[in-house]
Amino acid sequence: MSSALKRSLVLGLILAFGLSANLAAAKSLTAGTVYIEPKVGLYANSNDRISSMFSYGGELGYFVADGFSVGFEALGYVITQKRTPWSGNGNYETVNAFSPIGMLRYHFINDERFGVFAGIGLGGFFSGVPVPRNGYSSNLTEVGEVGFDVFLTDNVSMQLAGRYQHIGDFSNKGADNWGGNLAVKYAF
């Protein structure tokens, strides 16, 4: 799928969800609320051996206080990376990885139609081969994110979050990722 088509699809989804937000007035995300959110993400990377990262998966969470949630995120990753630093175009590989992360989020704006939040997380990043290729196959990962929810109904919202994620060492054996994810949050 071309990058222009991917961008058009994502922008179309954001526009559709954003326009439909005027149709719903959601309840606040208060203490005792449980949520589940399937999500997808796309990331740029600081390590020159990694060319692309796509994530998919979900999160299960609980609001322990009004506006403050604790969640467990489980994401799968599809990574395209160079096998060697001097390799040409034919020497790329696709790597699958799994990343469980504990997340803390504070929704500092929680209006009837939208919410704004900031979050941090800590977890692992596990793959069959080292990511990046000169790194390790088991890594610590740290996450920081800022995003917003647009409520579609009382219990359903669309979430868009910008994210920084660090994988592994703070050297050329690790990677800094900048990107974000799109999720649909079901609260009950």
CSV table of C-alpha atoms in Angstrom, one decimal:
chain,number,residue,atom,x,y,z
A,1,MET,CA,0.0,0.0,0.0
A,2,SER,CA,1.5,3.4,-1.0
A,3,SER,CA,2.3,5.9,1.7
A,4,ALA,CA,-0.1,8.5,0.2
A,5,LEU,CA,-2.9,6.0,0.4
A,6,LYS,CA,-2.1,5.2,4.0
A,7,ARG,CA,-2.0,8.8,5.0
A,8,SER,CA,-5.3,9.4,3.2
A,9,LEU,CA,-6.9,6.5,5.1
A,10,VAL,CA,-5.7,7.7,8.5
A,11,LEU,CA,-6.7,11.3,7.8
A,12,GLY,CA,-10.1,10.1,6.6
A,13,LEU,CA,-10.6,8.1,9.8
A,14,ILE,CA,-9.6,11.0,12.0
A,15,LEU,CA,-12.0,13.3,10.1
A,16,ALA,CA,-14.9,10.9,10.2
A,17,PHE,CA,-14.5,10.3,14.0
A,18,GLY,CA,-14.0,14.0,14.6
A,19,LEU,CA,-17.1,15.1,12.7
A,20,SER,CA,-19.2,12.4,14.5
A,21,ALA,CA,-18.2,13.7,17.9
A,22,ASN,CA,-20.8,16.4,17.8
A,23,LEU,CA,-23.5,13.6,17.9
A,24,ALA,CA,-22.5,12.3,21.3
A,25,ALA,CA,-22.0,13.6,24.8
A,26,ALA,CA,-20.0,11.1,26.8
A,27,LYS,CA,-19.8,10.4,30.5
A,28,SER,CA,-16.6,11.4,32.3
A,29,LEU,CA,-14.0,8.7,32.7
A,30,THR,CA,-14.4,8.3,36.5
A,31,ALA,CA,-13.0,6.1,39.1
A,32,GLY,CA,-14.2,2.5,38.7
A,33,THR,CA,-14.4,2.6,34.9
A,34,VAL,CA,-12.8,-0.3,33.0
A,35,TYR,CA,-11.7,0.1,29.4
A,36,ILE,CA,-10.4,-1.9,26.5
A,37,GLU,CA,-8.9,-0.4,23.4
A,38,PRO,CA,-7.7,-2.1,20.2
A,39,LYS,CA,-5.0,0.1,18.6
A,40,VAL,CA,-2.5,0.4,15.7
A,41,GLY,CA,0.6,2.6,15.4
A,42,LEU,CA,3.3,3.7,13.1
A,43,TYR,CA,6.8,5.0,14.1
A,44,ALA,CA,9.8,6.7,12.7
A,45,ASN,CA,13.1,5.6,14.2
A,46,SER,CA,16.5,7.1,15.2
A,47,ASN,CA,18.6,4.0,14.4
A,48,ASP,CA,19.8,3.9,10.8
A,49,ARG,CA,19.4,0.1,10.8
A,50,ILE,CA,15.6,0.2,11.3
A,51,SER,CA,13.6,1.6,8.4
A,52,SER,CA,10.0,1.1,9.6
A,53,MET,CA,7.9,0.0,12.6
A,54,PHE,CA,4.2,-0.8,12.7
A,55,SER,CA,2.4,-1.8,15.8
A,56,TYR,CA,-1.0,-3.5,16.5
A,57,GLY,CA,-2.6,-4.8,19.6
A,58,GLY,CA,-4.6,-3.5,22.5
A,59,GLU,CA,-4.8,-2.2,26.1
A,60,LEU,CA,-6.9,-3.2,29.1
A,61,GLY,CA,-7.1,-0.6,31.9
A,62,TYR,CA,-8.9,0.7,34.9
A,63,PHE,CA,-9.6,4.3,36.2
A,64,VAL,CA,-8.3,4.2,39.8
A,65,ALA,CA,-9.3,7.8,40.4
A,66,ASP,CA,-11.2,10.4,38.3
A,67,GLY,CA,-9.0,11.1,35.3
A,68,PHE,CA,-6.2,8.7,36.3
A,69,SER,CA,-5.9,5.3,34.7
A,70,VAL,CA,-3.6,2.3,35.0
A,71,GLY,CA,-3.4,0.0,32.0
A,72,PHE,CA,-1.6,-3.0,30.5
A,73,GLU,CA,-0.8,-2.7,26.8
A,74,ALA,CA,0.2,-5.7,24.7
A,75,LEU,CA,1.4,-4.7,21.2
A,76,GLY,CA,2.8,-6.7,18.4
A,77,TYR,CA,5.3,-5.1,16.0
A,78,VAL,CA,6.3,-5.6,12.4
A,79,ILE,CA,9.8,-4.1,11.9
A,80,THR,CA,11.8,-3.7,8.7
A,81,GLN,CA,15.5,-3.5,9.4
A,82,LYS,CA,18.9,-3.9,7.7
A,83,ARG,CA,20.8,-7.1,8.5
A,84,THR,CA,24.2,-5.3,8.3
A,85,PRO,CA,24.9,-1.5,8.4
A,86,TRP,CA,26.5,-1.5,5.0
A,87,SER,CA,23.9,-3.6,3.3
A,88,GLY,CA,22.2,-2.6,0.1
A,89,ASN,CA,18.4,-2.6,-0.7
A,90,GLY,CA,18.3,-6.4,-1.0
A,91,ASN,CA,19.6,-7.1,2.5
A,92,TYR,CA,16.5,-6.1,4.6
A,93,GLU,CA,14.6,-8.4,6.9
A,94,THR,CA,11.1,-8.3,8.5
A,95,VAL,CA,11.1,-8.9,12.2
A,96,ASN,CA,8.1,-9.6,14.5
A,97,ALA,CA,8.3,-8.5,18.1
A,98,PHE,CA,6.0,-8.4,21.2
A,99,SER,CA,5.9,-5.6,23.7
A,100,PRO,CA,4.0,-5.7,27.0
A,101,ILE,CA,3.9,-2.3,28.7
A,102,GLY,CA,2.4,-1.0,32.0
A,103,MET,CA,0.8,2.4,31.3
A,104,LEU,CA,-0.2,5.3,33.7
A,105,ARG,CA,-2.3,8.1,32.2
A,106,TYR,CA,-3.7,11.3,33.5
A,107,HIS,CA,-6.6,12.9,31.7
A,108,PHE,CA,-6.1,16.5,32.6
A,109,ILE,CA,-8.9,17.7,30.4
A,110,ASN,CA,-12.1,15.6,30.5
A,111,ASP,CA,-14.9,17.4,28.7
A,112,GLU,CA,-18.3,15.9,27.7
A,113,ARG,CA,-17.1,15.5,24.1
A,114,PHE,CA,-13.3,15.2,24.3
A,115,GLY,CA,-10.4,14.5,26.7
A,116,VAL,CA,-6.7,15.3,26.7
A,117,PHE,CA,-4.2,13.1,28.4
A,118,ALA,CA,-0.5,12.5,29.1
A,119,GLY,CA,1.0,9.1,29.9
A,120,ILE,CA,4.1,7.2,30.8
A,121,GLY,CA,4.9,3.5,30.6
A,122,LEU,CA,7.5,0.8,31.2
A,123,GLY,CA,7.8,-2.6,29.8
A,124,GLY,CA,9.7,-5.0,27.6
A,125,PHE,CA,10.4,-5.5,23.9
A,126,PHE,CA,11.0,-9.1,22.7
A,127,SER,CA,11.9,-10.4,19.2
A,128,GLY,CA,13.3,-13.5,17.6
A,129,VAL,CA,16.4,-11.6,16.3
A,130,PRO,CA,18.0,-8.5,17.8
A,131,VAL,CA,16.3,-5.1,17.2
A,132,PRO,CA,18.2,-3.2,16.1
A,133,ARG,CA,20.3,-5.9,14.5
A,134,ASN,CA,23.4,-5.0,16.5
A,135,GLY,CA,21.3,-4.8,19.7
A,136,TYR,CA,19.5,-7.4,21.7
A,137,SER,CA,16.4,-9.6,21.3
A,138,SER,CA,15.1,-8.8,24.9
A,139,ASN,CA,15.0,-5.1,25.7
A,140,LEU,CA,13.6,-2.7,28.3
A,141,THR,CA,11.3,-0.1,26.8
A,142,GLU,CA,10.2,3.3,28.1
A,143,VAL,CA,7.2,5.2,26.8
A,144,GLY,CA,5.9,8.8,27.0
A,145,GLU,CA,2.8,10.0,25.2
A,146,VAL,CA,0.4,12.8,24.8
A,147,GLY,CA,-3.0,12.5,23.1
A,148,PHE,CA,-6.7,13.1,23.0
A,149,ASP,CA,-10.0,11.2,23.1
A,150,VAL,CA,-13.0,12.2,21.0
A,151,PHE,CA,-16.2,10.7,22.4
A,152,LEU,CA,-18.5,9.0,19.9
A,153,THR,CA,-21.1,7.7,22.4
A,154,ASP,CA,-21.3,7.6,26.2
A,155,ASN,CA,-18.9,4.6,26.3
A,156,VAL,CA,-17.0,4.7,23.0
A,157,SER,CA,-14.2,7.1,22.1
A,158,MET,CA,-11.6,7.4,19.4
A,159,GLN,CA,-8.1,8.1,20.7
A,160,LEU,CA,-5.1,9.5,18.9
A,161,ALA,CA,-1.8,9.7,20.8
A,162,GLY,CA,1.7,10.9,19.9
A,163,ARG,CA,4.3,8.7,21.4
A,164,TYR,CA,8.0,8.6,22.2
A,165,GLN,CA,9.3,5.0,22.8
A,166,HIS,CA,12.9,4.0,23.6
A,167,ILE,CA,13.9,0.4,23.1
A,168,GLY,CA,17.1,-1.1,24.6
A,169,ASP,CA,20.3,0.7,25.5
A,170,PHE,CA,20.9,4.4,25.2
A,171,SER,CA,23.6,3.8,22.5
A,172,ASN,CA,23.7,2.6,18.9
A,173,LYS,CA,22.4,-0.8,20.2
A,174,GLY,CA,19.0,0.8,21.1
A,175,ALA,CA,16.5,2.9,19.3
A,176,ASP,CA,14.4,6.0,19.8
A,177,ASN,CA,11.0,5.8,18.1
A,178,TRP,CA,8.6,8.8,17.4
A,179,GLY,CA,5.2,8.2,16.1
A,180,GLY,CA,1.8,7.5,17.5
A,181,ASN,CA,-1.2,5.2,17.6
A,182,LEU,CA,-4.9,5.3,16.8
A,183,ALA,CA,-7.3,3.4,19.1
A,184,VAL,CA,-11.0,2.9,19.8
A,185,LYS,CA,-11.7,2.9,23.6
A,186,TYR,CA,-14.6,1.0,24.9
A,187,ALA,CA,-15.4,1.9,28.6
A,188,PHE,CA,-17.8,0.0,30.8
